Tab-separated table of C-alpha atoms and ligand atoms in Angstrom:
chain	number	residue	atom	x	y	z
A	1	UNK	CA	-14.506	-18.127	-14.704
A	2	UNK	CA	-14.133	-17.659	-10.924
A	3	UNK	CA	-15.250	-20.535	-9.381
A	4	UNK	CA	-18.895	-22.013	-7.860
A	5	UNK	CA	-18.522	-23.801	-4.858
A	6	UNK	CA	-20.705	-27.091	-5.796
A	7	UNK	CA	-19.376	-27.328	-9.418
A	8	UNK	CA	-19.468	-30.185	-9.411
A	9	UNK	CA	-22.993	-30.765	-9.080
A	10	UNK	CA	-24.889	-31.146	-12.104
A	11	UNK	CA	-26.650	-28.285	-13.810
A	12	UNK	CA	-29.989	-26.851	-13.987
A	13	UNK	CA	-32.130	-27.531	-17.047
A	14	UNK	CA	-35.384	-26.098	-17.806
A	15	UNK	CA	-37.309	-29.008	-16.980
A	16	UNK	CA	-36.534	-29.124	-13.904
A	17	UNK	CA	-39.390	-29.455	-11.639
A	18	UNK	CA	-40.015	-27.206	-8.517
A	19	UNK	CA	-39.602	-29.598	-5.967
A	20	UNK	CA	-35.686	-30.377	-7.216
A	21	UNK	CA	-34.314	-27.143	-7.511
A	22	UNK	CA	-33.179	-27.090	-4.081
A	23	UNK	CA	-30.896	-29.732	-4.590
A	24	UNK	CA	-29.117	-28.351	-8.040
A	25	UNK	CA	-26.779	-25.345	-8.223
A	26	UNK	CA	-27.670	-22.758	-10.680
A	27	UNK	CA	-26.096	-21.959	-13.964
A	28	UNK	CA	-23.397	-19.133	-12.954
A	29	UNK	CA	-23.552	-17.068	-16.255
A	30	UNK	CA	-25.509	-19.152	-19.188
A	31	UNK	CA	-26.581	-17.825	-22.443
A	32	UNK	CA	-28.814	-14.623	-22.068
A	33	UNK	CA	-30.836	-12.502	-23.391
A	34	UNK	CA	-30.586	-9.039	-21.757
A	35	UNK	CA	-34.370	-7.616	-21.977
A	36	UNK	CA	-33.750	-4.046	-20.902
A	37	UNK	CA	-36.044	-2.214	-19.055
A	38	UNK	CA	-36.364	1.758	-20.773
A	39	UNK	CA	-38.056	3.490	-17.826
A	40	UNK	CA	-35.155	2.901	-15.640
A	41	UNK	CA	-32.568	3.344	-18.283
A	42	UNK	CA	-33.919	6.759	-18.212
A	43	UNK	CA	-34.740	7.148	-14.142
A	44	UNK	CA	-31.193	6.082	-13.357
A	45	UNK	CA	-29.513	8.093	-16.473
A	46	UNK	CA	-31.323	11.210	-14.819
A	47	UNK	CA	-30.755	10.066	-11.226
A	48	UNK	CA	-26.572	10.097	-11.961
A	49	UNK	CA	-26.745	13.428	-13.984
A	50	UNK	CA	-28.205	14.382	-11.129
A	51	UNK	CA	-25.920	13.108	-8.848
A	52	UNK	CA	-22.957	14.925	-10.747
A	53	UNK	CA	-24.643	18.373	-10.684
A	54	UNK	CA	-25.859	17.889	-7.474
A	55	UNK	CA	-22.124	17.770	-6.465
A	56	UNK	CA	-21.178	20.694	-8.875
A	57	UNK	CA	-23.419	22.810	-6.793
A	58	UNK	CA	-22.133	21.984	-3.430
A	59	UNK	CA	-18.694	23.492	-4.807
A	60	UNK	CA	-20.625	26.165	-5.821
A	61	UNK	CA	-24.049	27.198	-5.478
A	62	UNK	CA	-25.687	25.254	-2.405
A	63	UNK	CA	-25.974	26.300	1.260
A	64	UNK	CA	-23.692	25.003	3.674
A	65	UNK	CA	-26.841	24.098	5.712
A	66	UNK	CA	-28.220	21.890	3.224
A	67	UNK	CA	-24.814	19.953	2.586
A	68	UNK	CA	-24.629	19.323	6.213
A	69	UNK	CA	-28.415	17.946	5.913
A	70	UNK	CA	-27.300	15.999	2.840
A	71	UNK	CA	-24.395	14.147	4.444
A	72	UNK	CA	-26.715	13.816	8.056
A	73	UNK	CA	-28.842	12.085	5.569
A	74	UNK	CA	-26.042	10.296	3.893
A	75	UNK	CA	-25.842	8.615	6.918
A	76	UNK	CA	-29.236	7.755	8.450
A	77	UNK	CA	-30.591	6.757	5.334
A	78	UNK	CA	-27.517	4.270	5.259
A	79	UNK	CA	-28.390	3.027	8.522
A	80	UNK	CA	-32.080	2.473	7.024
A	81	UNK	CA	-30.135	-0.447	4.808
A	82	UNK	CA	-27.088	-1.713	7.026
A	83	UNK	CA	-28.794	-1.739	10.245
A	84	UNK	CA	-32.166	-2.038	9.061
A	85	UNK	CA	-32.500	-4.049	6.083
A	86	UNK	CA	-29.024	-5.807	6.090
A	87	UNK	CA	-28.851	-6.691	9.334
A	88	UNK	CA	-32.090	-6.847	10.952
A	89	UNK	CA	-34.494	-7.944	8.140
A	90	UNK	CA	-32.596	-9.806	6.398
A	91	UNK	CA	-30.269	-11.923	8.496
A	92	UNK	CA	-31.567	-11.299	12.047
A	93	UNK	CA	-28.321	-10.893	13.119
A	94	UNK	CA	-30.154	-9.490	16.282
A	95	UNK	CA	-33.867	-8.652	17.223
A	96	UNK	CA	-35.371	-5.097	17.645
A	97	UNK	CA	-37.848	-3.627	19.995
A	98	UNK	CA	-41.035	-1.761	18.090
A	99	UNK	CA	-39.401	1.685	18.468
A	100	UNK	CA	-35.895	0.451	16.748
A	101	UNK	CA	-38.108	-0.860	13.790
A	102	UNK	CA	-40.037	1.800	13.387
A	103	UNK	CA	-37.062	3.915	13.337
A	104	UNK	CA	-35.495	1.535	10.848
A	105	UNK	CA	-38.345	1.465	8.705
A	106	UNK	CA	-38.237	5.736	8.030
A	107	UNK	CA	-34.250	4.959	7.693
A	108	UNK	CA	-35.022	2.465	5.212
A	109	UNK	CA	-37.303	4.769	3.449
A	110	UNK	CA	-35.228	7.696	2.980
A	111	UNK	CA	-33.181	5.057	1.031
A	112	UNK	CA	-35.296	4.045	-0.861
A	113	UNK	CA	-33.843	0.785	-2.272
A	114	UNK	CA	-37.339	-0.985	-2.603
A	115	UNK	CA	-39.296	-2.176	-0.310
A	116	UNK	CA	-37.348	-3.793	2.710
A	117	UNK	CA	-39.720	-6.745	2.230
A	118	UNK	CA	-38.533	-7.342	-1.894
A	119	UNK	CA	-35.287	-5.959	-0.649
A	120	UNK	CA	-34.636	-8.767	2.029
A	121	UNK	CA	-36.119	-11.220	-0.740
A	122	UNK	CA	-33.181	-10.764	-3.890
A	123	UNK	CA	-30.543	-10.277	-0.710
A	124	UNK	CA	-31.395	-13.914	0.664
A	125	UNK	CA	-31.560	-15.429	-2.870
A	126	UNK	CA	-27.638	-13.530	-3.047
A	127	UNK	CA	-26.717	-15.409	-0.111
A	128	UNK	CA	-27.890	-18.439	-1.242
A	129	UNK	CA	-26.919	-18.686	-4.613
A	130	UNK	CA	-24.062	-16.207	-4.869
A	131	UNK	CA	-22.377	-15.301	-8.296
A	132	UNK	CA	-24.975	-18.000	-9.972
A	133	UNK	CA	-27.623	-16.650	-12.204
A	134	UNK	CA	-30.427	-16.729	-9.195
A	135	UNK	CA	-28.068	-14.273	-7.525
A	136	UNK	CA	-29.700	-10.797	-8.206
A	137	UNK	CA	-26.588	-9.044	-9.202
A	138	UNK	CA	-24.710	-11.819	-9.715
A	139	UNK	CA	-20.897	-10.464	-10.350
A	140	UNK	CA	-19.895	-13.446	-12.918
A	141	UNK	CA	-21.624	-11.283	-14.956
A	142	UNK	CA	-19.236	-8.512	-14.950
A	143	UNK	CA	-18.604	-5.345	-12.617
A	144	UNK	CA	-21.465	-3.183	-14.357
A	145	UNK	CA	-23.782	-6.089	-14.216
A	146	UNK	CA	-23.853	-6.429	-10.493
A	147	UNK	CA	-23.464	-2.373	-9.589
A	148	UNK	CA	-26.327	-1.316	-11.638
A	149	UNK	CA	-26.816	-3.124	-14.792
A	150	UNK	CA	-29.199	-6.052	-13.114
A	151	UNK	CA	-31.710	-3.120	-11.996
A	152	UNK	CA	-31.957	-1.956	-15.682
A	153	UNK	CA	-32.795	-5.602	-17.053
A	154	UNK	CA	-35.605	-7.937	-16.358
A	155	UNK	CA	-34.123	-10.285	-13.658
A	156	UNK	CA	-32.890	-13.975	-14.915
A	157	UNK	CA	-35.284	-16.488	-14.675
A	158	UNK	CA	-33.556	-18.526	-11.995
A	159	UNK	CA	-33.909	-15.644	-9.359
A	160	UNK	CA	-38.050	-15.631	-9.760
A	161	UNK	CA	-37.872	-19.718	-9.753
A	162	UNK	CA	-35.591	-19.759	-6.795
A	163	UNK	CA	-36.965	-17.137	-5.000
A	164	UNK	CA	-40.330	-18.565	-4.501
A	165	UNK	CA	-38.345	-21.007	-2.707
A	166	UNK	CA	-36.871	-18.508	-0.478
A	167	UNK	CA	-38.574	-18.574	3.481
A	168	UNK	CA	-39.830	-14.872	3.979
A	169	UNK	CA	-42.785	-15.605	6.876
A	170	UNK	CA	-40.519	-13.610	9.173
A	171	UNK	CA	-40.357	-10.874	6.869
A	172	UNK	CA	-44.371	-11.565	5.706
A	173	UNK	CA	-45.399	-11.393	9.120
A	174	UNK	CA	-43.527	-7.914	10.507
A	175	UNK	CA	-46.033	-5.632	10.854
A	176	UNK	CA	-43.804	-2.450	10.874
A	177	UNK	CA	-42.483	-3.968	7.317
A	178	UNK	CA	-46.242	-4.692	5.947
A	179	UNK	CA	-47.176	-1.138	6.691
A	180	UNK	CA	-44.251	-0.141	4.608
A	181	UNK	CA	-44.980	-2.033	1.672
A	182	UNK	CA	-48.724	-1.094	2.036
A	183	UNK	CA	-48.084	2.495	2.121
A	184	UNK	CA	-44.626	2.173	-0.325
A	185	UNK	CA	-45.807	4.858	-2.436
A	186	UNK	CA	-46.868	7.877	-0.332
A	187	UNK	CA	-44.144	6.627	2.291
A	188	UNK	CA	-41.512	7.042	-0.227
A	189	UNK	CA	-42.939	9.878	-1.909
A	190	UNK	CA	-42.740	12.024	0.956
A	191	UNK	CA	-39.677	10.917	3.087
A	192	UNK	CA	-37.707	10.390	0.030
A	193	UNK	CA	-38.183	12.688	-1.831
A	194	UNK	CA	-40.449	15.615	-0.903
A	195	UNK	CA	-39.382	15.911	3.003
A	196	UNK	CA	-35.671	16.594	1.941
A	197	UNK	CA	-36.767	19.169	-0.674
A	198	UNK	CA	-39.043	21.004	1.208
A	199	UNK	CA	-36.963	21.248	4.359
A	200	UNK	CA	-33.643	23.304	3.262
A	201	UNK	CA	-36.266	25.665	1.531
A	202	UNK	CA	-38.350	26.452	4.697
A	203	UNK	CA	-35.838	26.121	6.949
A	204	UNK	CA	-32.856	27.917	5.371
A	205	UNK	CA	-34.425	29.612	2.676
A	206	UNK	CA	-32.096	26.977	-0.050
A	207	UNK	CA	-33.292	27.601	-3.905
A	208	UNK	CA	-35.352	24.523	-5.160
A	209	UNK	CA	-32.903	23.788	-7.685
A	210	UNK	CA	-29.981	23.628	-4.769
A	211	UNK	CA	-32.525	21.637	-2.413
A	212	UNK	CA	-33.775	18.711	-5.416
A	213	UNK	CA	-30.216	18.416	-6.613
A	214	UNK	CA	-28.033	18.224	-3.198
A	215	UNK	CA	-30.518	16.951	-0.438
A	216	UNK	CA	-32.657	15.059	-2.589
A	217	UNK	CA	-31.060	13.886	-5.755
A	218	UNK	CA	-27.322	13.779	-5.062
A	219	UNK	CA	-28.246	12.631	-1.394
A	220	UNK	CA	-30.426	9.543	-2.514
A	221	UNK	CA	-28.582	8.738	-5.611
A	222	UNK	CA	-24.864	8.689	-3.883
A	223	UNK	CA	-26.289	5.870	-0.954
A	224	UNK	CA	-27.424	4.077	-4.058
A	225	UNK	CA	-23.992	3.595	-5.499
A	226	UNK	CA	-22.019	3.206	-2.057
A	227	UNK	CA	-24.958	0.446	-1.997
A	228	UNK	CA	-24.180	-0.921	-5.112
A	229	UNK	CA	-20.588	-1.217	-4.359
A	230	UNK	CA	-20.698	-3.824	-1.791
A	231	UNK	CA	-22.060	-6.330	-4.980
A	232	UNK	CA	-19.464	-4.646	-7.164
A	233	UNK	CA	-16.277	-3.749	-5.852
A	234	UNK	CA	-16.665	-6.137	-2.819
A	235	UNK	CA	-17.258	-9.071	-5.337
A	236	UNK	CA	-14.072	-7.956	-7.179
A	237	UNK	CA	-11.753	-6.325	-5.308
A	238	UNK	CA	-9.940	-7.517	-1.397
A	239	UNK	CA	-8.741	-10.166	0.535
A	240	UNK	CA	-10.114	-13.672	1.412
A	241	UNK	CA	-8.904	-14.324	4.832
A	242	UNK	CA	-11.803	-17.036	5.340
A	243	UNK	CA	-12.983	-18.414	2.598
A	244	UNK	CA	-10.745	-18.105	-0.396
A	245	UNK	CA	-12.938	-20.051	-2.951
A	246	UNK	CA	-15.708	-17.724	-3.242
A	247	UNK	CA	-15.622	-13.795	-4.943
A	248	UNK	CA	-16.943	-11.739	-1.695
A	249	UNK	CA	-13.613	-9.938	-0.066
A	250	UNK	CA	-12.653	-8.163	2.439
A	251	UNK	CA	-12.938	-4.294	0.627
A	252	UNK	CA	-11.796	-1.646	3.151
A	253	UNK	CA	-12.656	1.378	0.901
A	254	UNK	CA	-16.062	-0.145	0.194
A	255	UNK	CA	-16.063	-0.589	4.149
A	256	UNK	CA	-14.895	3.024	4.765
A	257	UNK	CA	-18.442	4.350	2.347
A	258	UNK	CA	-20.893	1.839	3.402
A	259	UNK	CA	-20.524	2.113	7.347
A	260	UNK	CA	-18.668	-1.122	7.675
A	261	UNK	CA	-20.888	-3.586	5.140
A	262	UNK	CA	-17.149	-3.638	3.117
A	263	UNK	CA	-15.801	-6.762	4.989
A	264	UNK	CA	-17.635	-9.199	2.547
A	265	UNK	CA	-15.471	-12.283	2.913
A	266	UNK	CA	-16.067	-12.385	6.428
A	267	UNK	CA	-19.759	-11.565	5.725
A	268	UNK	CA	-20.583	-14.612	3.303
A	269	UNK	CA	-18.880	-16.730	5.115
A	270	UNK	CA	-20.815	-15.570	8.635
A	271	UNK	CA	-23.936	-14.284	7.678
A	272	UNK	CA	-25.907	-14.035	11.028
A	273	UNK	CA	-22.771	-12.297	13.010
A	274	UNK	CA	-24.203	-8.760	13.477
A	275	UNK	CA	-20.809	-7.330	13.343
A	276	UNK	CA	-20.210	-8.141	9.796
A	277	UNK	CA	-16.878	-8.443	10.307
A	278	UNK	CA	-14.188	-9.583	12.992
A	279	UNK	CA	-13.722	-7.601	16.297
A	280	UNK	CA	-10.515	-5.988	14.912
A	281	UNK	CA	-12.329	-4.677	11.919
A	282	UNK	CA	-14.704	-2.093	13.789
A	283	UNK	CA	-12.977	0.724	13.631
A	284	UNK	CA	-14.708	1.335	10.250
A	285	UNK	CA	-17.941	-0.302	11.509
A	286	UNK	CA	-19.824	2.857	12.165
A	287	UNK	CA	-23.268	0.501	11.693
A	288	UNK	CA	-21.964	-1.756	14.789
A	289	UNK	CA	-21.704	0.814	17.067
A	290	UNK	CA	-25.464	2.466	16.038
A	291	UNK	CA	-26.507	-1.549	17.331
A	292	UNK	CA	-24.503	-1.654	20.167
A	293	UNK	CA	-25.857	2.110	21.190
A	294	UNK	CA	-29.593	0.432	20.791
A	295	UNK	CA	-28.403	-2.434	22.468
A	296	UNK	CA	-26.940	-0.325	25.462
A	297	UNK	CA	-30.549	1.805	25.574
A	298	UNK	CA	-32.411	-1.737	25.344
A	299	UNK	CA	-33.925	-1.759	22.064
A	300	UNK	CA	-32.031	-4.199	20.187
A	301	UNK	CA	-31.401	-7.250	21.682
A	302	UNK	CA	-30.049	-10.805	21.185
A	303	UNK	CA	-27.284	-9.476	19.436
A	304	UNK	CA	-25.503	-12.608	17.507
A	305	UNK	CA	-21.615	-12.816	17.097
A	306	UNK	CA	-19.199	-15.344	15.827
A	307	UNK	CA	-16.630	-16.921	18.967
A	308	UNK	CA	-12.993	-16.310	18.291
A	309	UNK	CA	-11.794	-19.711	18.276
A	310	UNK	CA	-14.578	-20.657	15.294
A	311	UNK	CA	-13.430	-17.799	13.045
A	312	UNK	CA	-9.709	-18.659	13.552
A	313	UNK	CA	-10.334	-22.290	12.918
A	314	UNK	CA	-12.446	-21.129	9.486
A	315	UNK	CA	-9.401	-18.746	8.825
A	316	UNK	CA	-6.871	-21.867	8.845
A	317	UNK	CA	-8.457	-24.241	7.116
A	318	UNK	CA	-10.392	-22.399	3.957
A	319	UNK	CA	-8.740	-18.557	3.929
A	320	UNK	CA	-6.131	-17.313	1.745
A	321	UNK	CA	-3.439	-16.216	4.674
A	322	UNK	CA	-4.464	-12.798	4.769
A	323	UNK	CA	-3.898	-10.930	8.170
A	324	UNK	CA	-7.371	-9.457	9.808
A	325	UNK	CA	-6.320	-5.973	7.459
A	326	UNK	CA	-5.692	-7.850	4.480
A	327	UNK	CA	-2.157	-6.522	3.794
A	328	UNK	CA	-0.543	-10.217	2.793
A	329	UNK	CA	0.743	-10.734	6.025
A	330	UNK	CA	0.650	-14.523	6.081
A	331	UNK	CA	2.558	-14.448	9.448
A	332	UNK	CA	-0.065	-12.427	11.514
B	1	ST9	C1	-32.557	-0.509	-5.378
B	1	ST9	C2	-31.994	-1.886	-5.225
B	1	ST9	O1	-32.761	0.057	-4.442
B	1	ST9	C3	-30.833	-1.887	-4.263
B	1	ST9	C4	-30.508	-3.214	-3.730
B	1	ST9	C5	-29.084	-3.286	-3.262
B	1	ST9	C6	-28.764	-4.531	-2.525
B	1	ST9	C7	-27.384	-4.432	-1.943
B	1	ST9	C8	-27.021	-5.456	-0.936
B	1	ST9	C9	-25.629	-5.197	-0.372
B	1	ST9	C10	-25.411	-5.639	1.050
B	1	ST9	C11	-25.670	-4.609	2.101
B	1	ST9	C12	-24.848	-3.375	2.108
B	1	ST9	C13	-25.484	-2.129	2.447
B	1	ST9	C14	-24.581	-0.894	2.313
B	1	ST9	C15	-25.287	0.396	2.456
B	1	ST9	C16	-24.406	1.548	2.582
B	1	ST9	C17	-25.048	2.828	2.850
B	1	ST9	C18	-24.122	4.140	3.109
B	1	ST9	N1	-37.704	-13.801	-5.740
B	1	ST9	O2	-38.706	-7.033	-9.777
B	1	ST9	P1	-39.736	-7.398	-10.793
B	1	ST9	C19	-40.952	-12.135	-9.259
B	1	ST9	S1	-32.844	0.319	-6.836
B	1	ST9	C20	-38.873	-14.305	-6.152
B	1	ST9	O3	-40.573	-6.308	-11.357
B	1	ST9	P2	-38.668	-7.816	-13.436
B	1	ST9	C21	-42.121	-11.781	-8.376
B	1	ST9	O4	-43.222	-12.583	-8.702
B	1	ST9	C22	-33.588	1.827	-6.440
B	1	ST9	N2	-39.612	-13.749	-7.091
B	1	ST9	O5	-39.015	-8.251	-11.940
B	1	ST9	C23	-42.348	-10.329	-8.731
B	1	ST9	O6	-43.607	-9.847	-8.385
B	1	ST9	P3	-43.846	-9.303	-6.869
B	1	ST9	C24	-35.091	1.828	-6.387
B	1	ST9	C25	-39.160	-12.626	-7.640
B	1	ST9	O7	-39.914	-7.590	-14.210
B	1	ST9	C26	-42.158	-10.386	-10.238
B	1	ST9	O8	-41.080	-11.330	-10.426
B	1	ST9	N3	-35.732	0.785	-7.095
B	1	ST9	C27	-37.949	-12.041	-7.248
B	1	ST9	O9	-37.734	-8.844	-13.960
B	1	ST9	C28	-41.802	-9.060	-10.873
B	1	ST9	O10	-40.690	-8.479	-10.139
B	1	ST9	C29	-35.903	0.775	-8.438
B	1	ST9	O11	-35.468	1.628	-9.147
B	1	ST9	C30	-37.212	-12.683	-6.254
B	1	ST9	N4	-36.037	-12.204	-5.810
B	1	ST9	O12	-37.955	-6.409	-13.263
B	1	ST9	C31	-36.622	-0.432	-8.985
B	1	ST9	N5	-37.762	-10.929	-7.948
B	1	ST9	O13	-42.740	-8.362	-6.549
B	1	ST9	C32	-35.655	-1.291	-9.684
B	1	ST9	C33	-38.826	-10.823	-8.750
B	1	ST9	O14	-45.164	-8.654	-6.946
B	1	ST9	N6	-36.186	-2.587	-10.021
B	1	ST9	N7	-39.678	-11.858	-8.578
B	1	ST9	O15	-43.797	-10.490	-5.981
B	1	ST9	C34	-36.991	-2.860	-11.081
B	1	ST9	O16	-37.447	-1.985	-11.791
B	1	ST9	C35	-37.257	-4.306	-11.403
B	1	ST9	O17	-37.085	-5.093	-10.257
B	1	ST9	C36	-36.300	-4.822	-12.529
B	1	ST9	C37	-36.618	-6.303	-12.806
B	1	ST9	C38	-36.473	-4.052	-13.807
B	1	ST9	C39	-34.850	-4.751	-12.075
B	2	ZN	ZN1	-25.867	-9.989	3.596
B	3	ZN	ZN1	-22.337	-10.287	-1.530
């Protein structure tokens, strides 16, 4: 079993009140019960059939138009969640003017991945109890487990105990992200999924069938997994170069997808550096340069990063003597 970094404090039993969960790590895999959740079975079954035939007809059927929309979209909705939600919301890793949030908000609801507000809520609990069972998606679990398999279960007891514990009055008190969550279902109804539909048809004259299945289906569906990937294949899968005892690594094919969110070591280990990742590593950090371009215009601001000298010192004494790339090169 990979290991938990306070193991050897002692576990959490039932009884434990409220108050003392704080100080106890959780369970990283106990005994379960899986109680699965149909509707989504079936919404996610349809969403990936989807997903394939949506890609069948870009080989065959669709309009170029609407695959270049598709892949535009691809790309802003990603933003929505790596500059938006990842980032911003959920580790302040730098502040943004109204415009940038508004802006972030329609990003982050052509993605639909939630609302940004629950969104920001399991992605703090995974920070703070990673690979435990009040981690979401925790990846002890296996690799399906923490892609997809958590969203088609009812969530582990631990995460709602814990995560009543979790400070959100940042996130509580955002008005951009209240109006979201106020409006979730019209919001997402339309820029979701209606918008992207309706647009290829008027525009270029695309079939329904080509529109719902490329710009819509395949489009939303395809974010989802690159998404999921980051708690899957990033939990598995890379180097360690600064903190070798947890599972996040460094995943430069996750990075490559998810506009730069890949470089998870570095990223667990230095949450609030808006970089996500070391200086060197930003050549597949497409989400660092859409910050520094709002930075540059003067609507993000306060920008955090991580000095040098404390990520080299972090490097020496806890990482596995990976070079920045993660090829093995112990002498780099
Ligand atoms: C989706 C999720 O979008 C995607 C998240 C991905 C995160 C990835 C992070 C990676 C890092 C960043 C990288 C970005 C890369 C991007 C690249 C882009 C190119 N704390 O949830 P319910 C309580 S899926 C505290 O129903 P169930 C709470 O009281 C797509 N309490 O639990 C809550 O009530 P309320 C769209 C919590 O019944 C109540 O429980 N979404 C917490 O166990 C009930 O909550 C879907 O398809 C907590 N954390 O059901 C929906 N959680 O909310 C999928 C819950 O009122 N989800 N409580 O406060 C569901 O259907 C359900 O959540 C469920 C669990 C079935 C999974
Ligand atoms: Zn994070
Ligand atoms: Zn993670």
């Amino acid at each position: 079993m990979p290991p938990n970094s306070a193991n050897s404090e002692p576990l959490l039993h039932d009884e434990v009140k409220e108050e003392q969960l704080e100080k106890l790590v959780a369970p990283q895999a106990g005994p379960r019960k899986f109680q699965i959740v149909y509707p989504n079975l079936i919404t996610f079954g349809y969403g990936h059939i989807s997903l394939l035939y949506g890609a069948y007809l870009m080989f065959t059927f669709a309009k170029w138009q609407t695959i270049v929309f598709a892949h535009v979209m691809i790309i802003l909705s990603g933003f929505g969640i790596t500059a938006g939600a990842h980032r911003l919301w959920a580790h302040r890793t730098y502040k943004a003017k109204m415009p940038l949030q508004i802006l972030l908000m329609l990003l982050n609801t052509l993605a639909f991945q939630n609302t940004a507000m629950d969104w920001v809520r399991d992605h703090r609990l995974h920070h703070k109890y990673s690979d435990t069972d009040a981690d979401p998606h925790n990846a002890t679990r296996g690799f399906f487990y923490s892609h997809v398999g958590w969203l088609l279960v009812r969530k582990h007891k631990e995460v709602k105990r814990r995560g009543k514990l979790i400070d959100l009055s940042d996130i509580e008190n955002n008005p951009v992200l209240s109006f979201q969550k106020k409006y979730a279902i019209p919001l997402v109804s339309l820029v979701t999924f209606v918008m992207p539909t309706v647009i290829p048809m008027y525009f270029w004259g695309e079939t329904l069938n080509n529109a719902w299945h490329v710009a819509t289906l395949y489009r939303y569906v395809f974010v989802l997994n690159v998404t999921f990937l980051v708690n899957s294949a990033a939990h598995y899968w890379g180097c360690k170069p600064y903190e070798k005892s947890i599972l996040p690594s460094q995943n430069h094919f996750v990075s490559l997808f998810a506009l730069g969110e890949g470089f998870h070591n570095y990223h667990h280990v230095f949450p609030w550096d808006y970089r996500t990742a070391e200086l060197g590593n930003n050549t597949l950090n497409p989400t660092t340069k859409f910050i520094d371009f709002f930075a540059w215009i003067g609507w993000a601001y306060d920008l955090k990063a991580v000095p040098d000298d404390m990520i080299n010192n972090r490097k020496s004494r806890t990482g596995d003597g990976s070079s920045l790339w993660g090829w093995g090169d112990k002498d780099q």
